[in-house]
GROMACS .gro file of C-alpha atoms in nm:
model
  478
    1MET     CA    1  -8.176  -7.713  -2.046
    2THR     CA    2  -8.346  -8.041  -1.947
    3ASP     CA    3  -8.649  -8.124  -1.730
    4LEU     CA    4  -8.415  -8.251  -1.458
    5PRO     CA    5  -8.303  -7.994  -1.197
    6VAL     CA    6  -7.965  -7.834  -1.255
    7HIS     CA    7  -7.736  -7.915  -0.963
    8ILE     CA    8  -7.530  -7.610  -0.862
    9LEU     CA    9  -7.259  -7.587  -0.599
   10MET     CA   10  -7.191  -7.241  -0.462
   11ILE     CA   11  -6.846  -7.205  -0.303
   12ASP     CA   12  -6.860  -6.892  -0.086
   13ASP     CA   13  -6.774  -6.821   0.279
   14ASP     CA   14  -7.052  -6.557   0.303
   15GLU     CA   15  -7.385  -6.717   0.398
   16ASP     CA   16  -7.580  -6.402   0.303
   17ASP     CA   17  -7.451  -6.428  -0.057
   18PHE     CA   18  -7.562  -6.794  -0.064
   19TYR     CA   19  -7.918  -6.705   0.042
   20LEU     CA   20  -7.927  -6.417  -0.206
   21VAL     CA   21  -7.829  -6.643  -0.498
   22SER     CA   22  -8.071  -6.910  -0.377
   23GLN     CA   23  -8.357  -6.659  -0.382
   24LEU     CA   24  -8.262  -6.537  -0.730
   25LEU     CA   25  -8.269  -6.894  -0.861
   26GLN     CA   26  -8.614  -6.947  -0.711
   27ASP     CA   27  -8.731  -6.627  -0.882
   28ILE     CA   28  -8.603  -6.753  -1.217
   29SER     CA   29  -8.784  -7.088  -1.211
   30PRO     CA   30  -8.887  -7.269  -0.893
   31GLY     CA   31  -8.766  -7.627  -0.890
   32GLN     CA   32  -8.541  -7.592  -1.193
   33TYR     CA   33  -8.224  -7.536  -0.991
   34GLN     CA   34  -8.093  -7.721  -0.686
   35LEU     CA   35  -7.834  -7.513  -0.505
   36ASP     CA   36  -7.585  -7.663  -0.257
   37TRP     CA   37  -7.337  -7.469  -0.043
   38ALA     CA   38  -6.967  -7.519   0.035
   39PRO     CA   39  -6.864  -7.249   0.287
   40THR     CA   40  -6.495  -7.349   0.309
   41TYR     CA   41  -6.213  -7.436   0.075
   42SER     CA   42  -6.178  -7.788   0.215
   43LYS     CA   43  -6.553  -7.853   0.186
   44ALA     CA   44  -6.539  -7.723  -0.170
   45LEU     CA   45  -6.262  -7.970  -0.265
   46GLU     CA   46  -6.456  -8.253  -0.106
   47GLU     CA   47  -6.768  -8.172  -0.309
   48ILE     CA   48  -6.577  -8.115  -0.632
   49ASP     CA   49  -6.408  -8.455  -0.599
   50ARG     CA   50  -6.753  -8.618  -0.595
   51LYS     CA   51  -6.829  -8.464  -0.938
   52GLU     CA   52  -7.201  -8.456  -0.858
   53HIS     CA   53  -7.280  -8.099  -0.970
   54ASP     CA   54  -7.352  -7.961  -1.316
   55ILE     CA   55  -7.209  -7.614  -1.256
   56TYR     CA   56  -7.010  -7.428  -0.990
   57LEU     CA   57  -7.041  -7.070  -0.861
   58VAL     CA   58  -6.706  -6.980  -0.701
   59ASP     CA   59  -6.628  -6.672  -0.493
   60TYR     CA   60  -6.284  -6.538  -0.565
   61ARG     CA   61  -6.196  -6.478  -0.199
   62LEU     CA   62  -6.201  -6.788   0.021
   63GLY     CA   63  -5.998  -6.696   0.331
   64PRO     CA   64  -5.634  -6.788   0.263
   65TYR     CA   65  -5.733  -6.935  -0.073
   66THR     CA   66  -5.880  -6.790  -0.392
   67GLY     CA   67  -6.113  -6.901  -0.668
   68ILE     CA   68  -5.805  -6.948  -0.887
   69ASP     CA   69  -5.692  -7.225  -0.649
   70ILE     CA   70  -6.031  -7.390  -0.704
   71LEU     CA   71  -5.985  -7.367  -1.083
   72HIS     CA   72  -5.640  -7.525  -1.053
   73HIS     CA   73  -5.798  -7.812  -0.859
   74PHE     CA   74  -6.040  -7.868  -1.147
   75GLN     CA   75  -5.742  -7.883  -1.384
   76GLN     CA   76  -5.560  -8.136  -1.163
   77LEU     CA   77  -5.871  -8.358  -1.163
   78GLN     CA   78  -5.909  -8.307  -1.540
   79PHE     CA   79  -6.271  -8.228  -1.458
   80ASN     CA   80  -6.407  -7.989  -1.721
   81ALA     CA   81  -6.720  -7.871  -1.540
   82PRO     CA   82  -6.840  -7.513  -1.604
   83VAL     CA   83  -6.729  -7.260  -1.338
   84ILE     CA   84  -6.866  -6.906  -1.294
   85MET     CA   85  -6.637  -6.682  -1.090
   86LEU     CA   86  -6.794  -6.431  -0.848
   87THR     CA   87  -6.572  -6.124  -0.816
   88GLY     CA   88  -6.577  -5.780  -0.663
   89LYS     CA   89  -6.661  -5.470  -0.859
   90GLY     CA   90  -6.375  -5.342  -1.070
   91ASP     CA   91  -6.155  -5.651  -1.025
   92TYR     CA   92  -6.079  -5.672  -1.398
   93THR     CA   93  -5.736  -5.825  -1.342
   94ILE     CA   94  -5.897  -6.102  -1.139
   95ASP     CA   95  -6.164  -6.150  -1.403
   96LYS     CA   96  -5.902  -6.190  -1.675
   97GLU     CA   97  -5.698  -6.430  -1.461
   98ALA     CA   98  -6.008  -6.639  -1.390
   99MET     CA   99  -6.099  -6.670  -1.757
  100GLN     CA  100  -5.742  -6.770  -1.843
  101ALA     CA  101  -5.752  -7.036  -1.569
  102GLY     CA  102  -6.060  -7.196  -1.725
  103ALA     CA  103  -6.364  -7.011  -1.587
  104SER     CA  104  -6.665  -7.012  -1.820
  105ASP     CA  105  -6.783  -6.666  -1.710
  106TYR     CA  106  -6.762  -6.417  -1.423
  107LEU     CA  107  -7.023  -6.211  -1.239
  108VAL     CA  108  -6.968  -5.900  -1.027
  109LYS     CA  109  -7.118  -5.931  -0.678
  110GLY     CA  110  -7.368  -5.658  -0.606
  111GLU     CA  111  -7.470  -5.641  -0.973
  112ILE     CA  112  -7.620  -5.992  -1.003
  113SER     CA  113  -7.983  -5.998  -1.116
  114ALA     CA  114  -8.207  -6.297  -1.179
  115ASP     CA  115  -8.191  -6.249  -1.557
  116LEU     CA  116  -7.812  -6.202  -1.557
  117LEU     CA  117  -7.759  -6.510  -1.338
  118GLU     CA  118  -7.993  -6.726  -1.548
  119ARG     CA  119  -7.825  -6.615  -1.871
  120SER     CA  120  -7.474  -6.682  -1.736
  121ILE     CA  121  -7.571  -7.030  -1.609
  122ARG     CA  122  -7.740  -7.118  -1.940
  123TYR     CA  123  -7.443  -6.992  -2.141
  124ALA     CA  124  -7.192  -7.183  -1.924
  125LEU     CA  125  -7.391  -7.509  -1.947
  126ASP     CA  126  -7.435  -7.478  -2.325
  127GLU     CA  127  -7.067  -7.405  -2.373
  128ALA     CA  128  -6.971  -7.702  -2.153
  129HIS     CA  129  -7.203  -7.928  -2.353
  130HIS     CA  130  -7.049  -7.817  -2.683
  131LEU     CA  131  -6.700  -7.863  -2.546
  132ARG     CA  132  -6.788  -8.215  -2.431
  133VAL     CA  133  -6.924  -8.302  -2.775
  134ILE     CA  134  -6.608  -8.167  -2.939
  135GLU     CA  135  -6.389  -8.354  -2.691
  136GLU     CA  136  -6.575  -8.681  -2.755
  137LYS     CA  137  -6.537  -8.637  -3.130
  138GLU     CA  138  -6.170  -8.555  -3.091
  139LYS     CA  139  -6.120  -8.868  -2.880
  140LYS     CA  140  -6.303  -9.080  -3.137
  141TYR     CA  141  -6.110  -8.942  -3.433
  142PHE     CA  142  -5.784  -8.955  -3.242
  143SER     CA  143  -5.854  -9.322  -3.167
  144VAL     CA  144  -5.915  -9.386  -3.537
  145PHE     CA  145  -5.597  -9.194  -3.623
  146GLU     CA  146  -5.389  -9.384  -3.370
  147LYS     CA  147  -5.530  -9.735  -3.424
  148ALA     CA  148  -5.592  -9.735  -3.800
  149HIS     CA  149  -5.404 -10.000  -3.997
  150ASP     CA  150  -5.381  -9.766  -4.296
  151LEU     CA  151  -5.110  -9.501  -4.306
  152ILE     CA  152  -5.256  -9.157  -4.224
  153ILE     CA  153  -5.052  -8.846  -4.300
  154LEU     CA  154  -5.140  -8.478  -4.262
  155ALA     CA  155  -4.950  -8.234  -4.480
  156ASP     CA  156  -4.976  -7.897  -4.649
  157CYS     CA  157  -4.915  -7.773  -5.002
  158ASN     CA  158  -4.564  -7.674  -4.903
  159LYS     CA  159  -4.515  -8.052  -4.892
  160ASN     CA  160  -4.441  -8.049  -4.518
  161ILE     CA  161  -4.567  -8.338  -4.305
  162ILE     CA  162  -4.769  -8.204  -4.013
  163ASP     CA  163  -4.857  -8.534  -3.847
  164ALA     CA  164  -4.846  -8.910  -3.907
  165ASN     CA  165  -5.013  -9.198  -3.727
  166PRO     CA  166  -4.826  -9.498  -3.578
  167SER     CA  167  -4.899  -9.717  -3.883
  168ALA     CA  168  -4.732  -9.462  -4.111
  169ILE     CA  169  -4.432  -9.432  -3.880
  170ARG     CA  170  -4.401  -9.811  -3.854
  171SER     CA  171  -4.445  -9.886  -4.226
  172LEU     CA  172  -4.216  -9.606  -4.344
  173GLN     CA  173  -3.956  -9.698  -4.079
  174TYR     CA  174  -3.910  -9.347  -3.942
  175SER     CA  175  -3.935  -9.216  -3.587
  176LYS     CA  176  -4.208  -8.960  -3.512
  177GLU     CA  177  -3.949  -8.683  -3.491
  178GLU     CA  178  -3.787  -8.787  -3.820
  179ILE     CA  179  -4.110  -8.806  -4.018
  180LEU     CA  180  -4.222  -8.461  -3.899
  181GLN     CA  181  -3.898  -8.321  -4.046
  182LEU     CA  182  -3.968  -8.473  -4.387
  183ASN     CA  183  -4.094  -8.314  -4.702
  184LEU     CA  184  -4.381  -8.528  -4.833
  185LYS     CA  185  -4.221  -8.556  -5.176
  186GLN     CA  186  -3.937  -8.752  -5.011
  187LEU     CA  187  -4.180  -9.042  -4.958
  188PHE     CA  188  -4.243  -9.085  -5.332
  189PHE     CA  189  -4.028  -9.335  -5.517
  190GLN     CA  190  -4.031  -9.125  -5.834
  191GLU     CA  191  -4.028  -8.747  -5.867
  192GLU     CA  192  -4.287  -8.762  -6.148
  193GLN     CA  193  -4.533  -8.928  -5.912
  194SER     CA  194  -4.490  -8.662  -5.644
  195LYS     CA  195  -4.541  -8.390  -5.905
  196HIS     CA  196  -4.858  -8.562  -6.027
  197PHE     CA  197  -4.986  -8.588  -5.668
  198PHE     CA  198  -4.927  -8.223  -5.578
  199ASP     CA  199  -5.059  -8.094  -5.910
  200HIS     CA  200  -5.390  -8.264  -5.831
  201ILE     CA  201  -5.425  -8.218  -5.455
  202CYS     CA  202  -5.319  -7.854  -5.468
  203GLY     CA  203  -5.518  -7.785  -5.785
  204GLU     CA  204  -5.887  -7.741  -5.845
  205ASP     CA  205  -5.981  -8.103  -5.775
  206SER     CA  206  -5.858  -8.097  -5.411
  207SER     CA  207  -5.910  -8.474  -5.386
  208LEU     CA  208  -5.782  -8.787  -5.558
  209GLN     CA  209  -5.734  -9.163  -5.525
  210THR     CA  210  -5.435  -9.296  -5.716
  211GLU     CA  211  -5.174  -9.569  -5.696
  212TYR     CA  212  -4.816  -9.456  -5.634
  213ASN     CA  213  -4.489  -9.599  -5.508
  214PHE     CA  214  -4.350  -9.487  -5.171
  215ILE     CA  215  -4.000  -9.550  -5.042
  216THR     CA  216  -3.915  -9.625  -4.680
  217LYS     CA  217  -3.622  -9.492  -4.481
  218GLU     CA  218  -3.441  -9.820  -4.554
  219GLY     CA  219  -3.496  -9.783  -4.930
  220LYS     CA  220  -3.773 -10.043  -4.961
  221LYS     CA  221  -4.034  -9.968  -5.230
  222LEU     CA  222  -4.400  -9.986  -5.130
  223ASP     CA  223  -4.697 -10.006  -5.365
  224VAL     CA  224  -4.959  -9.777  -5.215
  225LEU     CA  225  -5.309  -9.649  -5.292
  226VAL     CA  226  -5.331  -9.286  -5.181
  227SER     CA  227  -5.669  -9.131  -5.104
  228ALA     CA  228  -5.626  -8.761  -5.032
  229VAL     CA  229  -5.867  -8.480  -4.956
  230THR     CA  230  -5.825  -8.114  -4.862
  231LEU     CA  231  -5.929  -8.050  -4.500
  232ASP     CA  232  -5.863  -7.677  -4.480
  233GLU     CA  233  -5.861  -7.486  -4.807
  234ALA     CA  234  -5.746  -7.163  -4.642
  235GLU     CA  235  -5.445  -7.332  -4.482
  236HIS     CA  236  -5.405  -7.585  -4.768
  237VAL     CA  237  -5.396  -7.871  -4.520
  238PHE     CA  238  -5.482  -8.210  -4.666
  239LEU     CA  239  -5.530  -8.560  -4.532
  240CYS     CA  240  -5.371  -8.864  -4.697
  241VAL     CA  241  -5.499  -9.212  -4.621
  242VAL     CA  242  -5.242  -9.452  -4.764
  243GLN     CA  243  -5.315  -9.822  -4.811
  244ASP     CA  244  -5.008 -10.043  -4.840
  245ILE     CA  245  -5.104 -10.269  -5.132
  246THR     CA  246  -4.756 -10.415  -5.184
  247GLU     CA  247  -4.862 -10.764  -5.077
  248ARG     CA  248  -5.186 -10.746  -5.274
  249LYS     CA  249  -5.000 -10.636  -5.588
  250ARG     CA  250  -4.751 -10.919  -5.540
  251GLU     CA  251  -5.033 -11.171  -5.509
  252GLU     CA  252  -5.205 -11.025  -5.818
  253LEU     CA  253  -4.880 -11.052  -6.015
  254GLU     CA  254  -4.832 -11.412  -5.905
  255LYS     CA  255  -5.192 -11.490  -6.003
  256GLN     CA  256  -5.143 -11.326  -6.343
  257GLN     CA  257  -4.825 -11.521  -6.397
  258GLN     CA  258  -5.000 -11.842  -6.302
  259GLN     CA  259  -5.287 -11.761  -6.537
  260LYS     CA  260  -5.040 -11.685  -6.817
  261PHE     CA  261  -4.865 -12.015  -6.746
  262VAL     CA  262  -5.197 -12.200  -6.759
  263ILE     CA  263  -5.301 -12.028  -7.083
  264THR     CA  264  -4.957 -12.083  -7.235
  265GLY     CA  265  -4.976 -12.451  -7.145
  266ARG     CA  266  -5.326 -12.476  -7.289
  267ILE     CA  267  -5.218 -12.306  -7.611
  268ALA     CA  268  -4.913 -12.531  -7.635
  269ARG     CA  269  -5.125 -12.845  -7.590
  270VAL     CA  270  -5.384 -12.736  -7.846
  271ILE     CA  271  -5.122 -12.635  -8.101
  272ALA     CA  272  -4.937 -12.961  -8.041
  273HIS     CA  273  -5.262 -13.153  -8.094
  274GLU     CA  274  -5.374 -12.951  -8.395
  275VAL     CA  275  -5.033 -12.951  -8.564
  276ARG     CA  276  -4.942 -13.311  -8.479
  277ASN     CA  277  -5.230 -13.459  -8.682
  278PRO     CA  278  -5.137 -13.295  -9.014
  279LEU     CA  279  -4.765 -13.352  -8.940
  280THR     CA  280  -4.836 -13.722  -8.890
  281ASN     CA  281  -5.005 -13.731  -9.231
  282ILE     CA  282  -4.712 -13.550  -9.390
  283LEU     CA  283  -4.460 -13.791  -9.233
  284LEU     CA  284  -4.661 -14.092  -9.351
  285ALA     CA  285  -4.665 -13.953  -9.705
  286VAL     CA  286  -4.289 -13.885  -9.694
  287SER     CA  287  -4.220 -14.235  -9.566
  288GLN     CA  288  -4.405 -14.375  -9.868
  289PHE     CA  289  -4.171 -14.181 -10.096
  290LYS     CA  290  -3.872 -14.321  -9.910
  291GLY     CA  291  -3.998 -14.678  -9.936
  292GLU     CA  292  -4.066 -14.877 -10.249
  293PRO     CA  293  -4.098 -14.686 -10.580
  294VAL     CA  294  -4.451 -14.559 -10.640
  295SER     CA  295  -4.637 -14.477 -10.956
  296VAL     CA  296  -4.700 -14.125 -11.077
  297GLU     CA  297  -5.064 -14.152 -10.971
  298GLU     CA  298  -4.971 -14.269 -10.619
  299SER     CA  299  -4.702 -14.001 -10.585
  300GLN     CA  300  -4.959 -13.734 -10.675
  301VAL     CA  301  -5.186 -13.864 -10.398
  302TYR     CA  302  -4.902 -13.834 -10.146
  303VAL     CA  303  -4.808 -13.485 -10.273
  304ASP     CA  304  -5.172 -13.378 -10.232
  305ILE     CA  305  -5.170 -13.511  -9.875
  306ILE     CA  306  -4.854 -13.316  -9.797
  307GLU     CA  307  -4.987 -12.997  -9.957
  308ARG     CA  308  -5.327 -13.023  -9.787
  309ASN     CA  309  -5.180 -13.076  -9.441
  310CYS     CA  310  -4.919 -12.802  -9.485
  311THR     CA  311  -5.207 -12.568  -9.576
  312ARG     CA  312  -5.394 -12.676  -9.262
  313ILE     CA  313  -5.092 -12.598  -9.042
  314ASN     CA  314  -5.052 -12.259  -9.208
  315GLN     CA  315  -5.422 -12.178  -9.157
  316LEU     CA  316  -5.401 -12.271  -8.789
  317ILE     CA  317  -5.105 -12.039  -8.732
  318THR     CA  318  -5.272 -11.760  -8.932
  319GLU     CA  319  -5.592 -11.791  -8.724
  320LEU     CA  320  -5.391 -11.775  -8.403
  321LEU     CA  321  -5.205 -11.462  -8.513
  322HIS     CA  322  -5.520 -11.290  -8.637
  323SER     CA  323  -5.711 -11.363  -8.317
  324THR     CA  324  -5.462 -11.190  -8.087
  325ARG     CA  325  -5.265 -10.924  -8.273
  326MET     CA  326  -5.350 -10.557  -8.311
  327ILE     CA  327  -5.530 -10.514  -8.640
  328GLU     CA  328  -5.540 -10.229  -8.889
  329LEU     CA  329  -5.886 -10.080  -8.916
  330ASN     CA  330  -6.059  -9.905  -9.202
  331ILE     CA  331  -6.276  -9.678  -8.992
  332ARG     CA  332  -6.594  -9.533  -9.143
  333PRO     CA  333  -6.928  -9.426  -8.990
  334HIS     CA  334  -7.169  -9.722  -8.978
  335GLY     CA  335  -7.502  -9.783  -8.808
  336ILE     CA  336  -7.523 -10.056  -8.544
  337ASN     CA  337  -7.852 -10.181  -8.696
  338GLU     CA  338  -7.686 -10.199  -9.037
  339LEU     CA  339  -7.387 -10.396  -8.903
  340THR     CA  340  -7.609 -10.637  -8.709
  341ASP     CA  341  -7.820 -10.706  -9.019
  342LYS     CA  342  -7.508 -10.774  -9.227
  343ALA     CA  343  -7.397 -11.036  -8.974
  344LEU     CA  344  -7.745 -11.190  -8.982
  345VAL     CA  345  -7.734 -11.222  -9.361
  346LEU     CA  346  -7.406 -11.416  -9.338
  347ALA     CA  347  -7.562 -11.648  -9.078
  348GLN     CA  348  -7.881 -11.699  -9.278
  349ASP     CA  349  -7.796 -12.051  -9.402
  350ARG     CA  350  -7.722 -12.176  -9.050
  351LEU     CA  351  -8.040 -12.012  -8.918
  352GLN     CA  352  -8.252 -12.185  -9.185
  353LEU     CA  353  -8.085 -12.526  -9.146
  354ASN     CA  354  -8.143 -12.519  -8.769
  355GLU     CA  355  -8.488 -12.359  -8.802
  356ILE     CA  356  -8.395 -12.079  -8.563
  357LYS     CA  357  -8.643 -11.792  -8.522
  358VAL     CA  358  -8.504 -11.438  -8.517
  359GLN     CA  359  -8.653 -11.150  -8.318
  360LYS     CA  360  -8.530 -10.791  -8.358
  361GLY     CA  361  -8.561 -10.489  -8.133
  362TYR     CA  362  -8.362 -10.209  -8.294
  363VAL     CA  363  -8.318  -9.853  -8.175
  364LYS     CA  364  -8.453  -9.582  -8.406
  365PRO     CA  365  -8.299  -9.392  -8.567
  366ASP     CA  366  -7.988  -9.603  -8.624
  367VAL     CA  367  -7.689  -9.513  -8.406
  368MET     CA  368  -7.371  -9.431  -8.599
  369ILE     CA  369  -7.037  -9.559  -8.471
  370PRO     CA  370  -6.681  -9.531  -8.607
  371ALA     CA  371  -6.612  -9.887  -8.724
  372ASP     CA  372  -6.440 -10.116  -8.970
  373ASP     CA  373  -6.760 -10.278  -9.091
  374GLU     CA  374  -6.595 -10.602  -9.210
  375LYS     CA  375  -6.426 -10.659  -8.873
  376ILE     CA  376  -6.733 -10.575  -8.662
  377VAL     CA  377  -6.951 -10.800  -8.880
  378ILE     CA  378  -6.703 -11.087  -8.822
  379ALA     CA  379  -6.718 -11.024  -8.446
  380LEU     CA  380  -7.099 -11.023  -8.444
  381LEU     CA  381  -7.112 -11.328  -8.670
  382ASN     CA  382  -6.893 -11.529  -8.431
  383ILE     CA  383  -7.135 -11.454  -8.145
  384ILE     CA  384  -7.443 -11.530  -8.359
  385ILE     CA  385  -7.296 -11.864  -8.471
  386ASN     CA  386  -7.214 -11.956  -8.112
  387GLY     CA  387  -7.574 -11.878  -8.018
  388ILE     CA  388  -7.713 -12.087  -8.305
  389GLU     CA  389  -7.494 -12.384  -8.213
  390ALA     CA  390  -7.598 -12.357  -7.848
  391MET     CA  391  -7.973 -12.380  -7.923
  392THR     CA  392  -8.184 -12.687  -7.996
  393PRO     CA  393  -8.277 -12.702  -8.370
  394SER     CA  394  -8.635 -12.593  -8.447
  395LYS     CA  395  -8.674 -12.464  -8.089
  396GLY     CA  396  -8.422 -12.183  -8.093
  397LEU     CA  397  -8.499 -11.810  -8.063
  398LEU     CA  398  -8.226 -11.558  -8.140
  399THR     CA  399  -8.302 -11.207  -8.015
  400LEU     CA  400  -8.107 -10.904  -8.137
  401ARG     CA  401  -8.147 -10.565  -7.972
  402THR     CA  402  -7.968 -10.233  -8.010
  403GLU     CA  403  -7.967  -9.931  -7.779
  404ARG     CA  404  -7.796  -9.601  -7.720
  405GLN     CA  405  -7.687  -9.500  -7.370
  406LYS     CA  406  -7.537  -9.149  -7.372
  407ASP     CA  407  -7.213  -9.177  -7.572
  408LYS     CA  408  -7.225  -9.558  -7.599
  409ALA     CA  409  -7.392  -9.789  -7.852
  410LEU     CA  410  -7.505 -10.132  -7.734
  411ILE     CA  411  -7.566 -10.447  -7.938
  412MET     CA  412  -7.721 -10.736  -7.742
  413ILE     CA  413  -7.742 -11.088  -7.884
  414THR     CA  414  -7.951 -11.334  -7.682
  415ASP     CA  415  -8.011 -11.706  -7.730
  416ASN     CA  416  -8.246 -11.940  -7.544
  417GLY     CA  417  -7.988 -12.216  -7.513
  418PRO     CA  418  -7.887 -12.408  -7.199
  419GLY     CA  419  -7.676 -12.126  -7.058
  420ILE     CA  420  -7.306 -12.116  -6.971
  421PRO     CA  421  -7.165 -12.251  -6.641
  422GLU     CA  422  -6.975 -11.999  -6.429
  423ASP     CA  423  -6.639 -12.177  -6.462
  424THR     CA  424  -6.679 -12.185  -6.841
  425LYS     CA  425  -6.792 -11.821  -6.858
  426ALA     CA  426  -6.473 -11.707  -6.685
  427ARG     CA  427  -6.261 -11.867  -6.964
  428LEU     CA  428  -6.492 -11.792  -7.256
  429PHE     CA  429  -6.257 -11.550  -7.432
  430ASP     CA  430  -5.935 -11.743  -7.362
  431PRO     CA  431  -5.746 -11.855  -7.674
  432PHE     CA  432  -5.815 -12.218  -7.772
  433PHE     CA  433  -6.081 -12.266  -7.507
  434THR     CA  434  -6.376 -12.452  -7.659
  435ASN     CA  435  -6.635 -12.716  -7.577
  436LYS     CA  436  -6.698 -12.793  -7.944
  437PRO     CA  437  -6.548 -13.121  -8.073
  438LYS     CA  438  -6.410 -12.958  -8.390
  439GLY     CA  439  -6.372 -12.600  -8.267
  440THR     CA  440  -6.038 -12.418  -8.246
  441GLY     CA  441  -6.145 -12.194  -7.959
  442LEU     CA  442  -6.033 -11.880  -8.142
  443GLY     CA  443  -6.368 -11.737  -8.250
  444LEU     CA  444  -6.454 -11.545  -7.932
  445THR     CA  445  -6.087 -11.454  -7.879
  446SER     CA  446  -6.093 -11.293  -8.223
  447THR     CA  447  -6.425 -11.122  -8.142
  448GLN     CA  448  -6.288 -10.972  -7.821
  449ASN     CA  449  -5.975 -10.854  -8.003
  450ILE     CA  450  -6.182 -10.679  -8.272
  451ILE     CA  451  -6.408 -10.508  -8.016
  452MET     CA  452  -6.109 -10.396  -7.806
  453ASN     CA  453  -5.943 -10.252  -8.119
  454HIS     CA  454  -6.259 -10.044  -8.162
  455LYS     CA  455  -6.220  -9.916  -7.801
  456GLY     CA  456  -6.523 -10.118  -7.696
  457THR     CA  457  -6.604 -10.400  -7.456
  458VAL     CA  458  -6.789 -10.730  -7.476
  459HIS     CA  459  -6.929 -10.925  -7.184
  460VAL     CA  460  -7.171 -11.210  -7.131
  461GLU     CA  461  -7.454 -11.272  -6.889
  462SER     CA  462  -7.589 -11.623  -6.863
  463GLU     CA  463  -7.818 -11.834  -6.648
  464ILE     CA  464  -7.837 -12.211  -6.661
  465ASP     CA  465  -8.147 -12.324  -6.858
  466ASN     CA  466  -8.231 -11.960  -6.943
  467GLY     CA  467  -7.991 -11.879  -7.224
  468SER     CA  468  -7.712 -11.625  -7.265
  469THR     CA  469  -7.679 -11.261  -7.366
  470PHE     CA  470  -7.365 -11.113  -7.521
  471THR     CA  471  -7.348 -10.734  -7.493
  472ILE     CA  472  -7.113 -10.536  -7.718
  473VAL     CA  473  -7.053 -10.176  -7.611
  474LEU     CA  474  -6.896  -9.937  -7.863
  475PRO     CA  475  -6.834  -9.560  -7.865
  476VAL     CA  476  -7.075  -9.359  -8.081
  477ASN     CA  477  -6.969  -9.136  -8.369
  478LEU     CA  478  -6.995  -8.791  -8.203
   0.00000   0.00000   0.00000
C-alpha cells in the first residue's frame, strides 16, 4: 500500500450497499480509500473504459446484466485490474464462475466486515502488482527471445524442441511448425556431437559452452557455438543460445591461410638468401675446376671452399628442422632454479664481455618439474642471449626470478633493454624472423618448440624504453 489514496469503483445498483461499504472503508483508515459509485451497467462500462481506478468492487446482480458480464468487458479491454465480486450468501456456483472469469476474490454480502474488506482489497492489490511485474518480465524476455540475433532453442532431455525464436527458424530454414516437430539431435551435423551435447547437458554439469556443427533443412553446415543451461531440473527443460560462427570461422581460416602464406614466403626468402650465398661459393669453386688446370694446392683450396659451404647449407637445414619438429625428451625431475643456473653458466662469457650485471630472485625451496634438462637449458639460454644482446654493454641488468603458482612453475627473465615494438612482438616466435644482421631467426622458434614439447607456454611482456620480460610457465612435478 502507498501513501496515495486507493481509488475504488463500486459497481452496485443498491445505494444502501454503497454507503455501507463507504462507511467500512472510513472505519479502516480515513483518507486511505477513495470510493466512487457506478449504479448502472452502462455507467460501470463508462468508468471502466477510463481505467482510472485501482480496484473494482462488483455486485453480481446488475439488473439484466451480471458481474460476469463486467469481467468479460475487462477481458475485451485487456485491462487486468483487480476485481472483487460481491455475491449473495451460498452462491458458491457464482463464486466459482467469477474466479474462473478473472475475479481476484469474492465477498458474501451481509458478512462483510471492515477487517475482511481491508484484507481482501490488500490481497487483490498485491496480487495484481505481482501479476503486473511478472507480465512486464515476460514481455521483456519475450522481446529478447523474439528479437535476438542469436538462435534460441528450448528443448528437453528427450531431445524434443519445445520452442525456437525467429532467428533459429530463419537460420535453420524450417517453418515454426516444422521445427517444433524436430528432435534436437537432428540439428547436429554429426551423431557424435549430439551424443556429447546430451551427455553433458543431461548429466551432472547441466550447463556447457562448446562449438558444434549444425545442419539446416537444406543440408548446409553451420559452425555454431552452443551455450546451454538447464532451466527446470524437474522437467529437464534446457535453454540453448546458439551463435552462428560460420562466417567468423571462415574469416579466421582465411586469416590463418594468409599468415601461413606470409610465413612460407618469409621462410622461402630467408632460405633462398642463406643457401644462395654458399651455393654461389660452391659454383665459383667448381667453375675454377672446369677452367684452366690448377695446382694441387689451389685445388685443395677450392675443395675446402666446397666442403665448408656444403657444411653451412647442411647446418642451416638441420637448424630449421630442429626448431620446428617434435623432439624426443629425456624427462627427469629437475629444479627450475637449477636449470636457470645451468643456462647462466653457459652465458657467462657473454655476460662478462658485455659487463652485464645479474640479479636473482629464486623461490625456495626449488620447484621440481618434469624436464629434459638439456633442452630446457637451451631454451633458457636462447632467451638470456637475446636479453644480453638487447642491452647496452656495461649498463645492462639481467634479472632472473622463479615462482610457483599452484601446479605451475614460472621462470621470468627480464632485461633493461630498449623494449620490443608491438608489431615485432607479434612475430617474435615466427621462424626466420630476426632483427639481427647475422641472426637466423630460429632461436626463439626453437625455444617455443621446446617449451611446448614440455606442455608449457612462453610469452613476453615489453614496454618501449623499459625492457622486456620473458615468462616461461611449466607444469610442476606432482
